[in-house]
GROMACS .gro file of C-alpha atoms in nm:
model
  358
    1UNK     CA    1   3.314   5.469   7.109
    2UNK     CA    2   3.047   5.363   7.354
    3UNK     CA    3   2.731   5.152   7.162
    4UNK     CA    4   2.398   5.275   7.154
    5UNK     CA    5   2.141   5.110   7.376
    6UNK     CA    6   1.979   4.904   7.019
    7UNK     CA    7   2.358   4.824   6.996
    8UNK     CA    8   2.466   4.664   7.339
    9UNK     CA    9   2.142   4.456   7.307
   10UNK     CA   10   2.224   4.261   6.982
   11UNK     CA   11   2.579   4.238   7.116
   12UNK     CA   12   2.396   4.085   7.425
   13UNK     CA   13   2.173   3.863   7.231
   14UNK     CA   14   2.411   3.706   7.055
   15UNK     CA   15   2.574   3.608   7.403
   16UNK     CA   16   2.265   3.445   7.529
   17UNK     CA   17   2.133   3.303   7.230
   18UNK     CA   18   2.082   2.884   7.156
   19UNK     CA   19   2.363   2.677   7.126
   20UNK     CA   20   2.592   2.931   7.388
   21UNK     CA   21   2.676   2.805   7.708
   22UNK     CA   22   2.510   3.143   7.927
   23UNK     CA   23   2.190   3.043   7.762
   24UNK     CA   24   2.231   2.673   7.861
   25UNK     CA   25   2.280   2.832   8.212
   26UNK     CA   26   1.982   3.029   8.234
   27UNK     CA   27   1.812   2.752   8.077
   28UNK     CA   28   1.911   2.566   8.382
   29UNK     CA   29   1.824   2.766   8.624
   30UNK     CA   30   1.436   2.827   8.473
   31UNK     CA   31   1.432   2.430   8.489
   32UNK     CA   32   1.552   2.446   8.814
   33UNK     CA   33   1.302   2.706   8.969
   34UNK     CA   34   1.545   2.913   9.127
   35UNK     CA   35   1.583   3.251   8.987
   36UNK     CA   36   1.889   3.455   8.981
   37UNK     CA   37   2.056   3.824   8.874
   38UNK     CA   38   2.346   3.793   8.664
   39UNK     CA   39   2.563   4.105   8.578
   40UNK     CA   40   2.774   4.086   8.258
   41UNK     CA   41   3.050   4.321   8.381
   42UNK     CA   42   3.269   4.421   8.653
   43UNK     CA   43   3.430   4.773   8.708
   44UNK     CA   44   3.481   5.027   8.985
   45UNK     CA   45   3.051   5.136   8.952
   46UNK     CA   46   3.005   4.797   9.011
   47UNK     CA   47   3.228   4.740   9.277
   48UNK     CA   48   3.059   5.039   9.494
   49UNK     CA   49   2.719   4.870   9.472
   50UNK     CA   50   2.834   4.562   9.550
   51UNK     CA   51   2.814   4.420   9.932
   52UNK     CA   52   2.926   4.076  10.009
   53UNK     CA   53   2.957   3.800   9.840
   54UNK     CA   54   3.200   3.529   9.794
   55UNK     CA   55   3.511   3.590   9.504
   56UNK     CA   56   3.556   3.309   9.297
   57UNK     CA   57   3.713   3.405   8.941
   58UNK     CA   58   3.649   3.060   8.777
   59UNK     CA   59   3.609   2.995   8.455
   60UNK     CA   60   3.231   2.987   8.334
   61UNK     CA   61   3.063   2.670   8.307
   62UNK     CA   62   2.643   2.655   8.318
   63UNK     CA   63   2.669   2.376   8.563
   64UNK     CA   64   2.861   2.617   8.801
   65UNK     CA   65   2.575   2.925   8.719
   66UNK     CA   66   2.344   2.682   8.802
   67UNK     CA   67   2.441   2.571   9.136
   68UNK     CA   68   2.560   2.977   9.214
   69UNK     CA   69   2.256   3.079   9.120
   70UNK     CA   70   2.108   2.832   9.430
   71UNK     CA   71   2.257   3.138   9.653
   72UNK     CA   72   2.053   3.440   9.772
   73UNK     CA   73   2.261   3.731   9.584
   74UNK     CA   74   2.372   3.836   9.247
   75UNK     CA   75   2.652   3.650   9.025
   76UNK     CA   76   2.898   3.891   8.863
   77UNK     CA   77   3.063   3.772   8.546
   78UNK     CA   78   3.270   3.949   8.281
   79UNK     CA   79   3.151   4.125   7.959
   80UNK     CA   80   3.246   3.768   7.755
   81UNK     CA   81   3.047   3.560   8.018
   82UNK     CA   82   3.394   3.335   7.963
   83UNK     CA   83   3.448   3.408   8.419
   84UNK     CA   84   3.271   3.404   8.657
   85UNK     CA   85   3.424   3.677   8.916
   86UNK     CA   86   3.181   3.682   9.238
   87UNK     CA   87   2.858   3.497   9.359
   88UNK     CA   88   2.605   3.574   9.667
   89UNK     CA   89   2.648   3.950   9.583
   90UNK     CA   90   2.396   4.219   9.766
   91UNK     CA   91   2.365   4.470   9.512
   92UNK     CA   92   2.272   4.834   9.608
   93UNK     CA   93   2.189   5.068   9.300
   94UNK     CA   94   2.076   5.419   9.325
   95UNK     CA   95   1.686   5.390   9.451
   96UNK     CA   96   1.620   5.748   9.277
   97UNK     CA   97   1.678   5.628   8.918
   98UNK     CA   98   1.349   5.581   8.820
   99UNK     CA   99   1.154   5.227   8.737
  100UNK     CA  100   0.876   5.040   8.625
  101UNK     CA  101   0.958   4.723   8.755
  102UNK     CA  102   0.777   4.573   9.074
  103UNK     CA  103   1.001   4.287   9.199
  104UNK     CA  104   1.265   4.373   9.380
  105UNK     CA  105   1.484   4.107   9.167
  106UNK     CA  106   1.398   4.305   8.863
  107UNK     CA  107   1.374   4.643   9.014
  108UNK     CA  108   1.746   4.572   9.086
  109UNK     CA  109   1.821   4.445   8.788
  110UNK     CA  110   1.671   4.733   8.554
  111UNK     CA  111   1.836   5.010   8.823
  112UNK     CA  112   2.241   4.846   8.801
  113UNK     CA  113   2.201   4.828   8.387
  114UNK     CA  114   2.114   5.157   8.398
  115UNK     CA  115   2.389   5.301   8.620
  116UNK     CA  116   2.659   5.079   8.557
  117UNK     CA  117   2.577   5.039   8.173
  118UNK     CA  118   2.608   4.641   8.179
  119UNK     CA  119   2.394   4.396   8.077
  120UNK     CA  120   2.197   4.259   8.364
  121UNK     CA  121   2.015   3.934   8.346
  122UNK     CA  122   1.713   3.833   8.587
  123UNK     CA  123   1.584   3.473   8.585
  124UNK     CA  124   1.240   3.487   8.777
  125UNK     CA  125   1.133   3.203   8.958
  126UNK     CA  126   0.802   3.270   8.974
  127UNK     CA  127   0.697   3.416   8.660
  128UNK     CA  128   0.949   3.146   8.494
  129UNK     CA  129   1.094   3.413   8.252
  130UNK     CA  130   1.452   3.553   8.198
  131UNK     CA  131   1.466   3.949   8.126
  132UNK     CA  132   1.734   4.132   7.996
  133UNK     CA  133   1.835   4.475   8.071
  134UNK     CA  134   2.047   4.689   7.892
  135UNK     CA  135   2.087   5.044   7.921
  136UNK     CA  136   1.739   5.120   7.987
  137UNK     CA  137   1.545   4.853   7.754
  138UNK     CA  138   1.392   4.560   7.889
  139UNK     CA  139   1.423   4.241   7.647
  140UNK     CA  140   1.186   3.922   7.769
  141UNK     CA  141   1.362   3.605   7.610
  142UNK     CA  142   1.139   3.332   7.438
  143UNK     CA  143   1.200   2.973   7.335
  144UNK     CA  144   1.301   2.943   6.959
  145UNK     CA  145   0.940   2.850   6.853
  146UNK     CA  146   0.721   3.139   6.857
  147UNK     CA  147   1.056   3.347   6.764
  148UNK     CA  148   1.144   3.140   6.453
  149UNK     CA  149   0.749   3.146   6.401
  150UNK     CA  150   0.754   3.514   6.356
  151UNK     CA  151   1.048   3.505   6.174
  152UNK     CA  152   0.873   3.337   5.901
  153UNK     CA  153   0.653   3.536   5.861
  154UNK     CA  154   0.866   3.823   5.833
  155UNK     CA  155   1.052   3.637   5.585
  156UNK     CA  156   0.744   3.556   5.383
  157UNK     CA  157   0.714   3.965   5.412
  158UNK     CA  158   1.050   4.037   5.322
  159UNK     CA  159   1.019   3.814   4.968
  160UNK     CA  160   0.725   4.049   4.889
  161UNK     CA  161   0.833   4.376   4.969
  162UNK     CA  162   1.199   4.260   4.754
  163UNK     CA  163   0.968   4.152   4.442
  164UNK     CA  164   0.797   4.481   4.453
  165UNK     CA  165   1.097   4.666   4.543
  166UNK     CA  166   1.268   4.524   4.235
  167UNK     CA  167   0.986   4.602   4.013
  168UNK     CA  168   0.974   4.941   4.080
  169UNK     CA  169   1.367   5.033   4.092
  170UNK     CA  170   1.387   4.857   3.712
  171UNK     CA  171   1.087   5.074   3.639
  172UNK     CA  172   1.305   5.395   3.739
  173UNK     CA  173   1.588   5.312   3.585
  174UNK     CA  174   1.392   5.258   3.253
  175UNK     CA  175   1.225   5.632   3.330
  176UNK     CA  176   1.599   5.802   3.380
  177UNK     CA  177   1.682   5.654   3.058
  178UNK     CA  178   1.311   5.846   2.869
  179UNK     CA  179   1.433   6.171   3.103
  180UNK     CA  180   1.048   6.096   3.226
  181UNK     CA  181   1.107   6.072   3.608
  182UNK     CA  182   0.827   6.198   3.833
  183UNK     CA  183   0.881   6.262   4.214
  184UNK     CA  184   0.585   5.987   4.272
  185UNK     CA  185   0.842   5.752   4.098
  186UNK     CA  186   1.127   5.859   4.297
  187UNK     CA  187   0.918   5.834   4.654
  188UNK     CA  188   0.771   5.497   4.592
  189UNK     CA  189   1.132   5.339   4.532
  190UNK     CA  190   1.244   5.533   4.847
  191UNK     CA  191   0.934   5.426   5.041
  192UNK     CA  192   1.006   5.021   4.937
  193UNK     CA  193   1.357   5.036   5.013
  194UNK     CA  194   1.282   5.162   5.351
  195UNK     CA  195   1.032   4.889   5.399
  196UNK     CA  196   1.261   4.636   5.301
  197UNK     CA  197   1.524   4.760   5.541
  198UNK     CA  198   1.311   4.815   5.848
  199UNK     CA  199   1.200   4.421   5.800
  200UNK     CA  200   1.555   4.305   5.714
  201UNK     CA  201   1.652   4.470   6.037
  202UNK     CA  202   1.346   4.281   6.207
  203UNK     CA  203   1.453   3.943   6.041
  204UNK     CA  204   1.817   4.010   6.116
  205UNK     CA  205   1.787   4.023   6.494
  206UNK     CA  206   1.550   3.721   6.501
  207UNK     CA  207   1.874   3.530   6.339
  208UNK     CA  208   2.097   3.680   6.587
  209UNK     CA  209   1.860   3.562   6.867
  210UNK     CA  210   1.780   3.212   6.727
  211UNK     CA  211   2.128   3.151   6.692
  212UNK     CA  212   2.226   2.797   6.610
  213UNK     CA  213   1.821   2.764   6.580
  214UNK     CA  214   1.827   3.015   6.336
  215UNK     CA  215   2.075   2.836   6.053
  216UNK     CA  216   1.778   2.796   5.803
  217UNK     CA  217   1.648   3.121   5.851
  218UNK     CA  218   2.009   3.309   5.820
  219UNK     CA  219   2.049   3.128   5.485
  220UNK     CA  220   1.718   3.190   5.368
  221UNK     CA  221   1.789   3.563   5.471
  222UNK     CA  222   2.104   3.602   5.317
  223UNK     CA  223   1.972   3.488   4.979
  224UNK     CA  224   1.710   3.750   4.987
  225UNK     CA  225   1.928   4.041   5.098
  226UNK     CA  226   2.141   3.912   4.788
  227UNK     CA  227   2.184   4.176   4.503
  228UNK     CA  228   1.971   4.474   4.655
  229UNK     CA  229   2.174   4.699   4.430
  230UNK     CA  230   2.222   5.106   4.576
  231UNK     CA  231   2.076   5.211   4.868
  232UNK     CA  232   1.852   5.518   4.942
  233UNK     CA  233   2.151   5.732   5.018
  234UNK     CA  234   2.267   5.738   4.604
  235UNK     CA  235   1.850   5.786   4.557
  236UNK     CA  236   1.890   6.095   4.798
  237UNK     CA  237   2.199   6.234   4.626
  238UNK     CA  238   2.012   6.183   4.277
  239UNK     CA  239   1.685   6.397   4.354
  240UNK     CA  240   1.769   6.553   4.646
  241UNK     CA  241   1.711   6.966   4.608
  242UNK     CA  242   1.898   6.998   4.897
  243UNK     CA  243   2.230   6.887   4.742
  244UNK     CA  244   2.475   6.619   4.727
  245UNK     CA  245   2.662   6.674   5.028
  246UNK     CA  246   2.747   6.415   5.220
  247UNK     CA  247   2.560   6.598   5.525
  248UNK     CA  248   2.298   6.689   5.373
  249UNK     CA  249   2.205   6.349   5.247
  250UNK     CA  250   2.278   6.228   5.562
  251UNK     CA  251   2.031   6.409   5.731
  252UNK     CA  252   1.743   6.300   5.476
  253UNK     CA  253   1.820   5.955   5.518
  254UNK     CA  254   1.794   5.996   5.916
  255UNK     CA  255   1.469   6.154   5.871
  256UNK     CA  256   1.317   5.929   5.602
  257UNK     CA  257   1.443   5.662   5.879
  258UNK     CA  258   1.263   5.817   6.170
  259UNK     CA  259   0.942   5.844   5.939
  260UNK     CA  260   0.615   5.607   6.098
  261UNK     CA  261   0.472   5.396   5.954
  262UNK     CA  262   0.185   5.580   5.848
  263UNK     CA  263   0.432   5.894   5.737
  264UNK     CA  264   0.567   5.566   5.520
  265UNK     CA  265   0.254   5.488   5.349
  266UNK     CA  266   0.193   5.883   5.250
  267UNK     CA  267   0.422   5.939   4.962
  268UNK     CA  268   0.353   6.320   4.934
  269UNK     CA  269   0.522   6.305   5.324
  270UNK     CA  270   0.825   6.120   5.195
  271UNK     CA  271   0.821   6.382   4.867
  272UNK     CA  272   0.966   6.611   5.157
  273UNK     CA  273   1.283   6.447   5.218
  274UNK     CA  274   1.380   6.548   4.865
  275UNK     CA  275   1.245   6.918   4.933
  276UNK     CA  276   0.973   6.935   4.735
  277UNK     CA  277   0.653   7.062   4.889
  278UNK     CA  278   0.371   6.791   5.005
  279UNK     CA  279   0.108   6.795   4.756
  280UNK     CA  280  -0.073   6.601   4.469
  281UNK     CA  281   0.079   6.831   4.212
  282UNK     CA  282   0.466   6.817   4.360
  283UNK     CA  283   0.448   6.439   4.284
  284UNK     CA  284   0.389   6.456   3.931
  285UNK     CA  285   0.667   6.718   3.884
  286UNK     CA  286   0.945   6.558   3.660
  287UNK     CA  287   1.281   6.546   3.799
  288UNK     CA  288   1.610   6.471   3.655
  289UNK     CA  289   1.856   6.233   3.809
  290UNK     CA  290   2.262   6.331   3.881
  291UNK     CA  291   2.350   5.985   3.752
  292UNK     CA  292   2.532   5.866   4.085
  293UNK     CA  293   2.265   5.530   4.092
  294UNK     CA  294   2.316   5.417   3.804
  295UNK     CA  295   2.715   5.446   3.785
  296UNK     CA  296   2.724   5.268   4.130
  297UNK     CA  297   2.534   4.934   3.958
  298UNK     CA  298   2.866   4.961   3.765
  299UNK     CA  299   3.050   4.808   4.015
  300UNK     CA  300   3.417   4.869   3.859
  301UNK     CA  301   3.349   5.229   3.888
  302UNK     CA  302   3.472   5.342   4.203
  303UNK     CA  303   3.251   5.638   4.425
  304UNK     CA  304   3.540   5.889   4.354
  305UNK     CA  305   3.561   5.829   3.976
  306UNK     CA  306   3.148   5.845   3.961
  307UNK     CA  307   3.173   6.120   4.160
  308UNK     CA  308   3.407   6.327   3.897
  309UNK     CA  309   3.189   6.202   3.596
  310UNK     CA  310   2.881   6.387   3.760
  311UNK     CA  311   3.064   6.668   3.825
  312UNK     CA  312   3.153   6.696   3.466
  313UNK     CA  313   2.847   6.620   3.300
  314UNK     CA  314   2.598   6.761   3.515
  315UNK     CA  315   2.357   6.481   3.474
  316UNK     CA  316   2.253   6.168   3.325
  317UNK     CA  317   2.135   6.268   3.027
  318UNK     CA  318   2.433   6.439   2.956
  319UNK     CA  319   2.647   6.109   3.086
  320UNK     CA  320   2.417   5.876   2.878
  321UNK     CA  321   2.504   6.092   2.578
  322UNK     CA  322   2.888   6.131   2.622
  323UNK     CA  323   3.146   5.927   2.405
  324UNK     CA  324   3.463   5.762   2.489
  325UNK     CA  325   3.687   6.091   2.463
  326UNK     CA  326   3.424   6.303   2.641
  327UNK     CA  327   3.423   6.078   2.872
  328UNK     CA  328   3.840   6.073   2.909
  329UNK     CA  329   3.820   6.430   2.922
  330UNK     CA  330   3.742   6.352   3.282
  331UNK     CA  331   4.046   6.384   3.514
  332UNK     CA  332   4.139   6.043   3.621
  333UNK     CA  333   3.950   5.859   3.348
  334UNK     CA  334   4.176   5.652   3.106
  335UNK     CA  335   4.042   5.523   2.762
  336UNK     CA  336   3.962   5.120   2.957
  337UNK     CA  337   3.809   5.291   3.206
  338UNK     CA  338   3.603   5.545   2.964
  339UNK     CA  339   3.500   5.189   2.809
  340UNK     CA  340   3.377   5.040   3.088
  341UNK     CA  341   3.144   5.362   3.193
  342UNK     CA  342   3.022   5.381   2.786
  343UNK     CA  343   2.943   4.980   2.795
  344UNK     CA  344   2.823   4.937   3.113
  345UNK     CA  345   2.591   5.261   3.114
  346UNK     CA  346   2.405   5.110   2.747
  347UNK     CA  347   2.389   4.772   2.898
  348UNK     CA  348   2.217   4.936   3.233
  349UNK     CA  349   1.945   5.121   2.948
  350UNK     CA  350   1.898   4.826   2.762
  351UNK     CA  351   1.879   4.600   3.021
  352UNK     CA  352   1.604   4.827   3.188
  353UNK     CA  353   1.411   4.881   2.895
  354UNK     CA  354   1.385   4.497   2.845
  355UNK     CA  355   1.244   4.460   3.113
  356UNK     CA  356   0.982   4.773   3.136
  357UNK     CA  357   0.825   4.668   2.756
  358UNK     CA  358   0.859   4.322   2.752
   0.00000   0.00000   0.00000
């Protein structure tokens, strides 16, 4: 299945990031002042574009893109970067696919990524930068300072938005419990587990381009993504008036996802993804939750099983209220699992009203 363009580049990234040997290449030929145009691929599109050149099919080394790199033309390697196939290559893309580069090197190199659909690399001597072009997008590469300084501070971002994010999910599990769930409860927890995702995203490609600069960071990542509990999609399938479906929750997650910022900040705008009408009165409207959230914190449950409980009872409320042999009236459910649901379900409530009243 071929990657999307976001896709390719983190797969490309990760090839050129700190501590690989391609980036100790390109970092010797920026020392060097030369400049060069490296092409991560080789296939028959290639091949037609391609005039001249030397073949070499040797295995990569920097020292040997270095000194290839000394030769007017492009360097061809494959998709690994592990060969190099051909050096001192003319390359001749299509001049009608459209560009908004001005060098020729990088005019070149925007025009083969986009008809070939490889990476392409372009050192520039005089501007002393390496681009990278994939699909269409044009990536500038920086030194691991001012990357790992932003990094930080999306970090530092990231522990706020998971402290608040926490806060209110406990809050809304305490509410399900009191049957006292408003859409404004429902929207905020969707809007801060959005905003936590977009900046784990953000953090999690700074880790992938640090890379063996980025240790610290990945660690001190990873222990904040710990424990994030169910995502929006078992929020969606809660509230959602559209229904449970998988498609149709699928499609309100893609649009809450394609929401701007400031469509992020406006809660009555994310109140729409659950099909309720944008207003100041819609929010406080109480709602009623399916009870799939809640049965996924109880993580010997499987999907199916919570899936079937649901179905039978219709709701939480209903769930919260069953006994062990309502609950084994369920196809599937046997009395140990029927336990497990009854005990983890009143450790869930007490648990979350703890924490909302003390």
């Amino acid at each position: 299945m071929p990657k999307s363009p976001e896709e390719a580049l983190r797969t490309t990234l990760a090839r050129v990031a700190p501590g690989t040997q391609l980036r100790d290449g390109l970092e010797r030929i920026l020392r060097g002042r030369t400049g060069a145009l490296i092409v991560l691929g080789s296939d028959r599109t290639v091949e037609s574009i391609s005039s001249g050149g030397f073949d070499i099919n040797i295995d990569f080394s920097p020292t040997r893109l270095r000194e290839l790199a000394k030769m007017d033309g492009a360097i061809l390697c494959d998709r690994d970067a592990s060969n190099i196939l051909k050096a001192a290559v003319q390359l001749v893309p299509d001049h009608s696919i459209d560009t908004q580069e001005s060098g020729t090197r990088h005019r070149t190199a925007e025009r083969v990524a986009i008809q070939t659909g490889f990476p392409v690399i372009s050192v520039s001597q005089s501007m002393h930068i390496i681009a990278i072009y994939v699909q269409g997008i044009r990536h500038v590469l920086e030194g691991s300072e001012p990357v790992l300084a932003r990094a930080n501070q999306a970090l530092a971002t990231l522990e706020r938005y998971r402290n608040r994010l926490d806060q209110v999910t406990s809050t809304l599990s305490a509410l399900e419990i009191e049957a006292t769930v408003t859409v404004r409860d429902v929207a905020v927890v969707l809007q801060r587990q959005e905003m936590v995702r977009r900046i784990s995203e953000e953090i999690d490609q700074y880790v992938l381009e640090l890379g063996v600069d980025g240790r610290l960071l990945a660690l001190q990542f990873d222990e904040l993504s710990a424990g994030l509990g169910p995502g929006s999609d078992l929020l969606l399938k809660d509230y959602s008036e559209a229904g449970t479906e998988t498609e149709h929750v699928a499609a309100s997650l893609a649009q809450l996802r394609s929401f701007s910022s400031n469509d992020m900040i406006d809660l009555s705008r994310i109140s729409t993804i659950l099909g309720f009408t944008p207003g100041t009165d819609s929010l406080e409207a109480v709602v009623h939750p399916q009870g799939f959230r809640l049965l996924a914190n109880i993580k010997s449950v499987p999907r199916a099983v919570a899936d079937r409980l649901v179905a039978s009872f219709g709701g939480l409320q209903h769930l919260m209220a069953a006994n062990i042999d309502d609950l084994m009236a369920v196809d599937g459910i046997g009395e140990q699992r029927a336990r497990t649901v009854r005990e983890g379900l009143s450790r869930i409530a007490e648990s979350s009203l703890l924490d909302r009243y003390m």
